[in-house]
Coordinates of C-alpha atoms in Angstrom, one line a residue:
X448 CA 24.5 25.7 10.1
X449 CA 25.9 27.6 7.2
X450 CA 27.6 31.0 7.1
X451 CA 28.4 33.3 5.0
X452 CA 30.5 36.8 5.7
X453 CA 30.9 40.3 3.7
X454 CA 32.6 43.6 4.7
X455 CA 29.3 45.0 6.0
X456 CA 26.8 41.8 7.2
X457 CA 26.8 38.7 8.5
X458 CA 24.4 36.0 7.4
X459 CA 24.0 32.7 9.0
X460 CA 20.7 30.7 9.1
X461 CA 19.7 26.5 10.5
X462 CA 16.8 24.5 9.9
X463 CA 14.1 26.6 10.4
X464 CA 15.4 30.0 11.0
X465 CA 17.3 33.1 8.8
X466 CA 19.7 35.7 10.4
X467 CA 21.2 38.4 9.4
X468 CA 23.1 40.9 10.8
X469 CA 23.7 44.5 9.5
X470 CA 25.0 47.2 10.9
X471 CA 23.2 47.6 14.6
X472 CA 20.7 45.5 13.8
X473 CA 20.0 41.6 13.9
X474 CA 16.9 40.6 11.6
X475 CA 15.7 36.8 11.6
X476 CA 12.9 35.3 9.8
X477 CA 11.0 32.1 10.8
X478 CA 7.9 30.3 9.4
X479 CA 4.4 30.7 10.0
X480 CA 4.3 27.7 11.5
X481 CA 5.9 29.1 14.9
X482 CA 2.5 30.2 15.9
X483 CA 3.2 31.1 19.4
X484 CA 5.1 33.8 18.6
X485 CA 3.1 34.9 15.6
X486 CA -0.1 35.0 17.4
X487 CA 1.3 35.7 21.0
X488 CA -0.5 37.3 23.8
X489 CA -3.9 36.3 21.0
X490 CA -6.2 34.1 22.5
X491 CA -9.4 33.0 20.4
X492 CA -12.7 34.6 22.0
X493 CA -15.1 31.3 22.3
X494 CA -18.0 33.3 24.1
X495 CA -18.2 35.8 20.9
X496 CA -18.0 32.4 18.8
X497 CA -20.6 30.8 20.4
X498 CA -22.9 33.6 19.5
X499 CA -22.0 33.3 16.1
X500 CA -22.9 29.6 16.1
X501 CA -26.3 30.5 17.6
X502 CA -27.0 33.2 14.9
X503 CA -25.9 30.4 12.2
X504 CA -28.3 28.1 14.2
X505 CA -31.7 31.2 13.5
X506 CA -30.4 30.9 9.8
X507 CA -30.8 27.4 9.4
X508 CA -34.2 27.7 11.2
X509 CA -34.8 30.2 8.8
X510 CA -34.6 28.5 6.0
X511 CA -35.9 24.9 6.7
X512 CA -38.9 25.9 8.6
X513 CA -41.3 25.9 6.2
X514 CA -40.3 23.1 4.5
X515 CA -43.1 20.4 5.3
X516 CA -46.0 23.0 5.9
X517 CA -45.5 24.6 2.0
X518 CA -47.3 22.8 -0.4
X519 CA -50.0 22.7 1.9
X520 CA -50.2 26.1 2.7
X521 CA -50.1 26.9 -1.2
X522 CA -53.2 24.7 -1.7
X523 CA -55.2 26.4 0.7
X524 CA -54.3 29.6 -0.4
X525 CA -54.9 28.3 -4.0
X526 CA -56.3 25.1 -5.0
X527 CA -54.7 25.5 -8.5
X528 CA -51.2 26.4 -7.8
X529 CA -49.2 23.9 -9.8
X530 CA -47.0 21.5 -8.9
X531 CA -44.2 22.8 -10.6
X532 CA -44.4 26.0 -8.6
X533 CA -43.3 24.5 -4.9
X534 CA -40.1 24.2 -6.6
X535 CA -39.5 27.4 -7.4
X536 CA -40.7 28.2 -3.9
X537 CA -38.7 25.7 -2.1
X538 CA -35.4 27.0 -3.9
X539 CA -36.1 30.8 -4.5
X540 CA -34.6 31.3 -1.0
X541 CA -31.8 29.6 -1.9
X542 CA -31.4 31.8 -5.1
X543 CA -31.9 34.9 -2.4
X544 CA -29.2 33.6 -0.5
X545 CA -26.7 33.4 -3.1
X546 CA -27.2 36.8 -4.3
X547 CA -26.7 38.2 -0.7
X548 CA -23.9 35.7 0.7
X549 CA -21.1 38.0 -1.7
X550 CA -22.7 41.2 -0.6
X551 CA -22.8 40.7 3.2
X552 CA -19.3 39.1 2.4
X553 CA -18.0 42.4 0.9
X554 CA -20.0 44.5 3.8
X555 CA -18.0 42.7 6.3
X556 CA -14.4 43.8 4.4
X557 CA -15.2 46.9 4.0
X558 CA -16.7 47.7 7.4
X559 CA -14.4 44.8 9.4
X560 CA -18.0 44.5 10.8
X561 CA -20.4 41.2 11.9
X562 CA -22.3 43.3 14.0
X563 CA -24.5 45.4 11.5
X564 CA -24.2 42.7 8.6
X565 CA -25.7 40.2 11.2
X566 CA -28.8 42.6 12.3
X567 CA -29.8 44.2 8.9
X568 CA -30.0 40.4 7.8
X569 CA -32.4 39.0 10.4
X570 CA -34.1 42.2 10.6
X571 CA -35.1 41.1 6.6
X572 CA -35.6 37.9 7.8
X573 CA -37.6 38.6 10.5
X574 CA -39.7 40.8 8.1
X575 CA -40.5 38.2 5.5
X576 CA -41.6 35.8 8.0
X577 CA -44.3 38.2 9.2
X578 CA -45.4 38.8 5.6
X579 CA -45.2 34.8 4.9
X580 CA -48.3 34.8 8.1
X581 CA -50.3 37.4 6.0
X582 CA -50.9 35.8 2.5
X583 CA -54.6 35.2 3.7
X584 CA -55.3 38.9 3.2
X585 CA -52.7 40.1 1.0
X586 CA -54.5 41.5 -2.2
X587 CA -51.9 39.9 -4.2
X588 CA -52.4 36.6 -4.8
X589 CA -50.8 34.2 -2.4
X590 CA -48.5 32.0 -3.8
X591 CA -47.0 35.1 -5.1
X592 CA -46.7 36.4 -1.3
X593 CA -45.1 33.3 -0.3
X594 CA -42.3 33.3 -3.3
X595 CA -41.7 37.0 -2.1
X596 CA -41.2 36.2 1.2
X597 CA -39.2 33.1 0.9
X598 CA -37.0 34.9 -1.3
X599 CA -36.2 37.5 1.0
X600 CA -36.2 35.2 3.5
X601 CA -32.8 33.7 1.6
X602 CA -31.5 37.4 1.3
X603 CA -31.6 37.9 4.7
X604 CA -29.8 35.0 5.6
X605 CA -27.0 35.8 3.3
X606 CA -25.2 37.3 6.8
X607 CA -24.0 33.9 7.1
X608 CA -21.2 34.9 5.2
X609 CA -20.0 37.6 7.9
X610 CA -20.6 34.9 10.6
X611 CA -18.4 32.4 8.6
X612 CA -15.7 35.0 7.9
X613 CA -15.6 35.7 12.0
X614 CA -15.7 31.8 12.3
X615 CA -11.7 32.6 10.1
X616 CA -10.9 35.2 11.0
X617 CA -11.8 35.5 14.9
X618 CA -10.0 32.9 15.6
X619 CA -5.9 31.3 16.0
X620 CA -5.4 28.7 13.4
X621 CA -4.5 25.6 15.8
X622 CA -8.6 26.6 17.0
X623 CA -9.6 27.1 13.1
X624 CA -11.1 23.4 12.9
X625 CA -13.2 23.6 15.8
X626 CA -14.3 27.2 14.9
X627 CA -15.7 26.2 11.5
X628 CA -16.6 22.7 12.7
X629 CA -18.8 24.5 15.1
X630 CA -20.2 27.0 12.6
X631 CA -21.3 23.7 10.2
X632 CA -23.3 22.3 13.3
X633 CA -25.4 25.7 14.3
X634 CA -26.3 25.8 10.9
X635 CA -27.4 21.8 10.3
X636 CA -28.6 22.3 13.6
X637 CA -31.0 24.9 12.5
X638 CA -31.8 23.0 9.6
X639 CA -32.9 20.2 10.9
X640 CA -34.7 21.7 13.8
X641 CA -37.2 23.8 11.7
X642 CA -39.4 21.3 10.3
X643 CA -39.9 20.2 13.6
X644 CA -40.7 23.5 15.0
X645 CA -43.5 23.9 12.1
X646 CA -44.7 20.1 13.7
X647 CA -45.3 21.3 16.9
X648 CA -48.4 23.4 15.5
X649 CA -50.6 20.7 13.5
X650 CA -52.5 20.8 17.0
X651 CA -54.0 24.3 15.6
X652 CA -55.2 22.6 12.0
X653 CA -56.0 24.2 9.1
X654 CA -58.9 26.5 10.5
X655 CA -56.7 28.0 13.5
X656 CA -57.7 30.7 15.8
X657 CA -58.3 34.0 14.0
X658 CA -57.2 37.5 15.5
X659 CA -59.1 40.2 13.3
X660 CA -58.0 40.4 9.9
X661 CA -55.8 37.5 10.3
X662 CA -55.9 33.7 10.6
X663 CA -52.8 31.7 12.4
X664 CA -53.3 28.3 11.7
X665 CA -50.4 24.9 11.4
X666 CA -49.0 26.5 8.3
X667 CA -48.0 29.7 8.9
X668 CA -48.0 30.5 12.7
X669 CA -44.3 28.9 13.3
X670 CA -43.3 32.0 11.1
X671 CA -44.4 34.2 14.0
X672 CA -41.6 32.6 15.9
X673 CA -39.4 32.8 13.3
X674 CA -40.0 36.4 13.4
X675 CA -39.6 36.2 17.5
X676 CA -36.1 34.6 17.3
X677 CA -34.8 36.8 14.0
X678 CA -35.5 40.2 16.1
X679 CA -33.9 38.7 19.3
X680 CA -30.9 37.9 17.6
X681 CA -30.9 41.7 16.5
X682 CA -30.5 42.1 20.0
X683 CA -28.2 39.8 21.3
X684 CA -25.5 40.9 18.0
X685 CA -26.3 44.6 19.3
X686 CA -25.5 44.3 23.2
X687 CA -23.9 40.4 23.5
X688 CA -21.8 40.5 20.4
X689 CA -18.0 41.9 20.9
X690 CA -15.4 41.4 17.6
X691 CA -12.0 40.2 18.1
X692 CA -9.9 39.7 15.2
X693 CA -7.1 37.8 16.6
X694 CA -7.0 35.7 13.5
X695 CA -5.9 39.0 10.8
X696 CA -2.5 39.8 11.4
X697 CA -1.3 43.4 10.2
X698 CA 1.9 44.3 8.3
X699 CA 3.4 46.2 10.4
X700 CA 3.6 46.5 14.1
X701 CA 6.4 47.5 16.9
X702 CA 8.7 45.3 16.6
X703 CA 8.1 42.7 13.1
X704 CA 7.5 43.1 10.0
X705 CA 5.2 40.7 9.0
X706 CA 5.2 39.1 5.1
X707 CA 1.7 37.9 3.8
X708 CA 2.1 36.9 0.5
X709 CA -0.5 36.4 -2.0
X710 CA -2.4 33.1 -1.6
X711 CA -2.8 30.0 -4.0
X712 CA -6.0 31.1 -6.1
X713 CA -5.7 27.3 -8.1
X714 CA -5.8 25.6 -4.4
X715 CA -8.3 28.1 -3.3
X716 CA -10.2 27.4 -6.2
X717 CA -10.2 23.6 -5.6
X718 CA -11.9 24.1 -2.1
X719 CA -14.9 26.3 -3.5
X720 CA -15.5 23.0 -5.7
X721 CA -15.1 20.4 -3.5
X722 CA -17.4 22.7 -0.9
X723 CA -19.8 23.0 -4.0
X724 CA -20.2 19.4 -4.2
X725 CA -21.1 19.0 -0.7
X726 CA -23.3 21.8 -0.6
X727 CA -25.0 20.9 -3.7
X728 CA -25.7 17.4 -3.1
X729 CA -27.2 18.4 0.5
X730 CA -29.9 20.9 -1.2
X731 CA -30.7 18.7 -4.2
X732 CA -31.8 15.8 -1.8
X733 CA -33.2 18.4 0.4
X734 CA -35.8 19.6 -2.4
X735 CA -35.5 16.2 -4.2
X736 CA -36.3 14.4 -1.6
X737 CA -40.4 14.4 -0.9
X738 CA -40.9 14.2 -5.0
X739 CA -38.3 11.2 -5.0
X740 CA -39.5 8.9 -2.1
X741 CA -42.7 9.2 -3.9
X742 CA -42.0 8.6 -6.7
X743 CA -39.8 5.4 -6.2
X744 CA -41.4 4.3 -3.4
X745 CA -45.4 5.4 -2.9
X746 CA -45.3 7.2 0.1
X747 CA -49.0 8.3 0.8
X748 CA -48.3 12.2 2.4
X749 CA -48.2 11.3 6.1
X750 CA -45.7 8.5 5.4
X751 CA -43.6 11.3 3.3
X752 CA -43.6 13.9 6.4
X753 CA -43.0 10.9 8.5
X754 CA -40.2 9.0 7.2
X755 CA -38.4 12.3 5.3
X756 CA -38.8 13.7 8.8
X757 CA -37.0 10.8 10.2
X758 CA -34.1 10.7 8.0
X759 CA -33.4 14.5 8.0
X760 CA -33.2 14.1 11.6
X761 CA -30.8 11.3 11.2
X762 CA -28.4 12.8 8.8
X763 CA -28.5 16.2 10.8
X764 CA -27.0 14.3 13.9
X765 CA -24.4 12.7 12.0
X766 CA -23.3 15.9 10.7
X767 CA -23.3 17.4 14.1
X768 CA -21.8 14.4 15.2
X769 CA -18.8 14.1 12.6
X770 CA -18.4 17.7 13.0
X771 CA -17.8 17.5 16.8
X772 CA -15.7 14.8 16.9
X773 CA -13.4 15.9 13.9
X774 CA -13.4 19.2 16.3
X775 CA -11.7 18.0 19.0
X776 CA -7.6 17.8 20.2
X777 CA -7.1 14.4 18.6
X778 CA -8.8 14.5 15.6
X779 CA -8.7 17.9 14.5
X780 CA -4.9 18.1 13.4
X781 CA -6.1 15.2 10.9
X782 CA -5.0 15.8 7.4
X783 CA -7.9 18.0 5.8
X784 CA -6.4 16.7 2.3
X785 CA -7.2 13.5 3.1
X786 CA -10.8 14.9 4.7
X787 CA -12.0 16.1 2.0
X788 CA -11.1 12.3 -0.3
X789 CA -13.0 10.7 2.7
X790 CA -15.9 12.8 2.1
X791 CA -16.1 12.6 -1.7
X792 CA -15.4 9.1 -1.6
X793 CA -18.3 8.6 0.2
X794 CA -20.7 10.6 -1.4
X795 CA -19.5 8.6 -4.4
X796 CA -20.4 5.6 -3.2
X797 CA -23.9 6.8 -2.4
X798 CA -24.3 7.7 -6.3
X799 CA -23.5 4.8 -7.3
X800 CA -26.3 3.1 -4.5
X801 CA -28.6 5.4 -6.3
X802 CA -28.2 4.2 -9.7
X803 CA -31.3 2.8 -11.2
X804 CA -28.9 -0.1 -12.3
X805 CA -31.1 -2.7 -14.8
X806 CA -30.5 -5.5 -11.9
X807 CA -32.8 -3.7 -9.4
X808 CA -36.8 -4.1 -9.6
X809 CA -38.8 -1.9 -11.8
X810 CA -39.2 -0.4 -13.8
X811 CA -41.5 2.0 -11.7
X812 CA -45.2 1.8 -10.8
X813 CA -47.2 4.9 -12.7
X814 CA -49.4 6.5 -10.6
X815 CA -53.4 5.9 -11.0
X816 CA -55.2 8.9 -12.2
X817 CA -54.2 12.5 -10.3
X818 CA -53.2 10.7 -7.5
X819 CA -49.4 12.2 -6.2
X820 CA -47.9 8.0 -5.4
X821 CA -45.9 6.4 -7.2
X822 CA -44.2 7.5 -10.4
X823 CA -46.8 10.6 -12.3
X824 CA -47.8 9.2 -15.5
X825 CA -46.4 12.7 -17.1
X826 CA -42.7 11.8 -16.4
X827 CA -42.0 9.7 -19.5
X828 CA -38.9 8.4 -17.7
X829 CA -40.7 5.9 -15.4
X830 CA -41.4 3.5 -18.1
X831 CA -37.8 2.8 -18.0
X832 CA -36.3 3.5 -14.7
X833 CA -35.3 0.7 -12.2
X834 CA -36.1 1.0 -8.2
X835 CA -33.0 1.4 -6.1
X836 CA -33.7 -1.1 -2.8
X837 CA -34.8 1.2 0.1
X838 CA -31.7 0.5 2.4
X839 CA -30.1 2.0 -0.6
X840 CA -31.9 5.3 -0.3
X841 CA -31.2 5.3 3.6
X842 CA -27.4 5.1 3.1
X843 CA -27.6 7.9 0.1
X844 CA -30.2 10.6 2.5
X845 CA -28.3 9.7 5.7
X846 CA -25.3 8.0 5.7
X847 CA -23.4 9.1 3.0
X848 CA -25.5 13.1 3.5
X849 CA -24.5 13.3 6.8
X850 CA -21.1 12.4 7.3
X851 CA -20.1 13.0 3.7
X852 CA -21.2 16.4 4.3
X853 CA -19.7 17.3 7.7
X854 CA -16.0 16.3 6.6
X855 CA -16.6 18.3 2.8
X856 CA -17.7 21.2 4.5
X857 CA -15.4 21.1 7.6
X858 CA -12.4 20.2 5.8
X859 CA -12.6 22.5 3.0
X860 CA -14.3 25.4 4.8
X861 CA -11.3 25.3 7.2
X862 CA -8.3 24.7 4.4
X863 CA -10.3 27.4 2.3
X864 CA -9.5 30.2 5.2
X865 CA -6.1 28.9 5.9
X866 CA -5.4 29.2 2.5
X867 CA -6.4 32.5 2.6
X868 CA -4.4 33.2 5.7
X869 CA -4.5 35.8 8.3
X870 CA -5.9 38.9 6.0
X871 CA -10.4 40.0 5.4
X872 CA -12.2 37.1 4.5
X873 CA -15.8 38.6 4.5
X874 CA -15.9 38.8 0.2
X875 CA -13.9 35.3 -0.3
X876 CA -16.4 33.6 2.3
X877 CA -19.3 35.1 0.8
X878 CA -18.3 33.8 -2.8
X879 CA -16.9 30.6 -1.1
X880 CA -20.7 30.0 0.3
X881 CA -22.8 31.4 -2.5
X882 CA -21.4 28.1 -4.2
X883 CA -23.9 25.3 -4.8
X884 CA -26.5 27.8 -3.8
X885 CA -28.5 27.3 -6.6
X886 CA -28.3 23.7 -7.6
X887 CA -31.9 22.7 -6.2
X888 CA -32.9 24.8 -9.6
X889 CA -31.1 22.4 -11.9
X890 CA -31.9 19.6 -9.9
X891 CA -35.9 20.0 -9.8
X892 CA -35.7 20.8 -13.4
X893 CA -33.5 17.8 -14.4
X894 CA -35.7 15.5 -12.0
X895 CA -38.5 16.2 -13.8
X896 CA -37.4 16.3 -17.5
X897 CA -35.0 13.0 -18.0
X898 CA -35.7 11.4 -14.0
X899 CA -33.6 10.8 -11.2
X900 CA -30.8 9.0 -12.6
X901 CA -29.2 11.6 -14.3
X902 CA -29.3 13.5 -11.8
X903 CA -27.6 11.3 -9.6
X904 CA -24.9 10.4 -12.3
X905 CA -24.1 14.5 -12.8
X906 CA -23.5 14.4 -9.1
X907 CA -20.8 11.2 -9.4
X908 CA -18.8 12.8 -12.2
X909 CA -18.8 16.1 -10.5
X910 CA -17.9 14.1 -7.2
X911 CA -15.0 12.4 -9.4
X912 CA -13.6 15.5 -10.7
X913 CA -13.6 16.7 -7.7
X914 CA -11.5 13.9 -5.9
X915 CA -9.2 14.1 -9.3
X916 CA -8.7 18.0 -8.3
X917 CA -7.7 17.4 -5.0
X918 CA -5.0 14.6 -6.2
X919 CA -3.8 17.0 -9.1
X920 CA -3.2 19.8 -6.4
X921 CA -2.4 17.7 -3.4
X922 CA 0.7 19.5 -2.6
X923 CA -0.9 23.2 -2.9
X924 CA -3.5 22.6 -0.6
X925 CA -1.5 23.8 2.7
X926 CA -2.4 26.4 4.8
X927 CA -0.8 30.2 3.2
X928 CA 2.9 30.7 4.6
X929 CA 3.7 33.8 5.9
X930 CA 7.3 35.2 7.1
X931 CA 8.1 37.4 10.2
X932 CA 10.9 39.8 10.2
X933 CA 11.5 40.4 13.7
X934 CA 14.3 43.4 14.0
X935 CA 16.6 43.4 17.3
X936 CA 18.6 46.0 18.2
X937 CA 22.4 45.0 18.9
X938 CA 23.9 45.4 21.9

């Protein structure tokens, strides 16, 4: 202990604590660390959190649904849609989702609001979805309808960002991991539940049953439950849902003064790119993935429901999985530094799986006439690109997707709001979630113009300057410090 004496104060301090006294009045400071008696009397509301994981879990529905049923839908609607076309379907909801994840972000900061961000988004939703049933008798043309509806689709959906700043900021930081770790799962959930909700109506076949003006048929009446569950979640935000901020920490109260300094923006900035990594490799395989398998590996289009089906499903559980585990009381105090290196590190290794290396058979099998197998004669690339074994592909969609993904996402989404510490997160989440948004665009385009090589080989160097990042800054990625002046009057 040292001490240290003038003619009007005393100041002495230890370890871990600062005192002063002046005057009539004893001040001490201590770190943010002493969390009890930050947070006291705070407890995190899991009920209120649970709901947000649900409405996470409609968003990932949301967006996957449709997945599978698609392309088929667009040919029956139109027999000369091209090809080219599903991708800009397939990812316009993504681009929709980016613009909105900032907006509902900033909604949410200015309003301290989930409530009203959360319903005007699935009331959107649940719009689209009922236009995305009508294409048959819309007077515009219908793979217009469809991009239209997909796209607000993703704008709707961009209320995950006030459900992942309540995921921060409803909750203590010792309960931070599992709050976000649980947000992850609803949404991977979702996602990997939809294209089996779309399955579970092939019985109806392409004619369906018709009601008036309108035919519901395999690919458009699991909208009409998408619709269902988007307006129900309207309700259960507007009478279920009750906010508690026990995570924001004011200023000023009765008795402390409470210091929150400004937070790391280089550290901060490090998360948003190791979370764009993650984020980015997970849609890129998700729109890649159908064009890919076929092309490497000739999967007719039952096989390529079939088996992508399979694997989806398989990486979705290992990201629920991972993300529960590194959730709970032993795991969840593990390093998120070392995390995020685990998760890069193995998305890494997946890229380099992927690599058409010159060793592996090929180079691939052009396809005969207009037939969708095999490698299309159009892509000039397939004259010199090698096959990577199939056990290969498995460990890239679901190994190295699935776990890679839960402890990126996890990790970073948790250090990201710690980081931050205990102040609005709705805008920083928003931008912090808009990231990698829009990758599926540059990956469909890349896939198609120079082949899937390159855009495997982008993804490792991004994935290595992300794990040099987190080694540059390794000592800046800690959770914001914050000081309490606690005054005490003397006796």
């Amino acid at each position: 202990m040292a001490r240290s004496t003038t003619s009007r104060s005393v100041t002495w301090s230890t370890s871990s604590i600062d005192f002063e006294y002046t005057g009539d009045t004893l001040t001490w400071k201590k770190p943010a660390e002493e969390e009890d008696e930050v947070y006291k009397g705070r407890k995190t509301d899991w009920f209120a959190m649970w709901i947000t994981v649900l409405m996470q879990f409609v968003c990932g529905l949301q967006i996957s649904v449709h997945s599978m049923s698609l392309w088929p839908y667009m040919i029956a609607l139109d027999e000369k849609t091209p090809t080219h076309f599903l991708a800009w379907i397939a990812a316009i909801s993504c681009l929709g989702d980016a613009i909105a994840l900032p907006l509902f972000g900033f909604w949410n900061d200015k309003t301290m609001s989930v409530k009203w961000p959360g319903i005007f988004g699935f009331f959107l939703a649940g719009l689209a979805q009922i236009v995305y049933t009508m294409a048959y008798i819309s007077p515009l043309e219908g793979k217009w309808v469809l991009l239209g509806s997909r796209l607000i689709t993703g704008f709707g959906c961009g209320n995950m960002a006030a459900f992942r700043a309540y995921a921060a900021t409803g909750s203590l930081p010792n309960d931070r991991m599992k709050a976000v770790s649980m947000q992850t799962a609803g949404i991977v959930a979702g996602f990997s539940m939809g294209p089996i909700i779309s399955a579970a109506f092939t019985f109806m076949k392409s004619d369906g049953i018709q009601l008036g003006a309108m035919r519901l048929n395999m690919f458009n009446s699991a909208a009409i439950v998408m619709a269902v569950l988007c307006f129900a979640s309207c309700f259960i935000l507007l009478f279920l849902f009750k906010e508690s901020y026990v995570g924001i920490l004011s200023n000023e109260n009765e008795t402390a003064k409470i210091e929150i300094p400004d937070f790391d923006k280089l550290a901060l900035s490090v998360c948003v790119y190791i979370c764009t990594i993650g984020t980015g490799i997970s849609a890129g395989i998700a729109v890649l993935s159908s064009p890919l398998t076929q092309t490497l590996y000739g999967w007719n289009d039952s096989e390529l429901i079939l088996y992508n089906g399979i694997s989806n499903a398989a990486s979705s559980a290992l990201t629920i999985l991972t993300s529960f585990v590194f959730s709970t009381k032993c795991l969840k105090s593990l390093d998120k530094r070392w995390q995020m290196l685990g998760g890069s590190i193995l998305f890494l290794i997946s890229q380099i799986f992927m690599w058409p290396w010159p060793f592996y058979a090929g180079p691939l099998k052009t396809a005969e006439n207009n037939s969708t197998q095999r490698c299309p004669l159009k892509y000039e690339w397939c004259d010199y690109t090698t096959q990577p074994p199939f056990p290969f592909y498995v460990f890239y969609a679901v190994i190295g997707l699935g776990i890679g993904f839960a402890l990126v996402e996890n990790s970073a989404g948790s250090l990201f709001s710690e980081i931050v510490g205990p102040r609005k997160q709705g805008m920083a989440q928003g931008i912090f979630s808009a990231c990698g948004s829009l990758s599926p665009f540059f990956s469909s385009y890349l896939f198609r113009e120079i082949g899937f090589g390159y855009v495997v080989i982008i993804q490792a160097v991004m994935v290595l300057f992300g794990i040099f990042f987190v080694l540059f800054v390794y000592q800046r990625l800690v959770p914001l410090e914050i000081e309490v002046e606690e005054k005490i009057p003397s006796l």
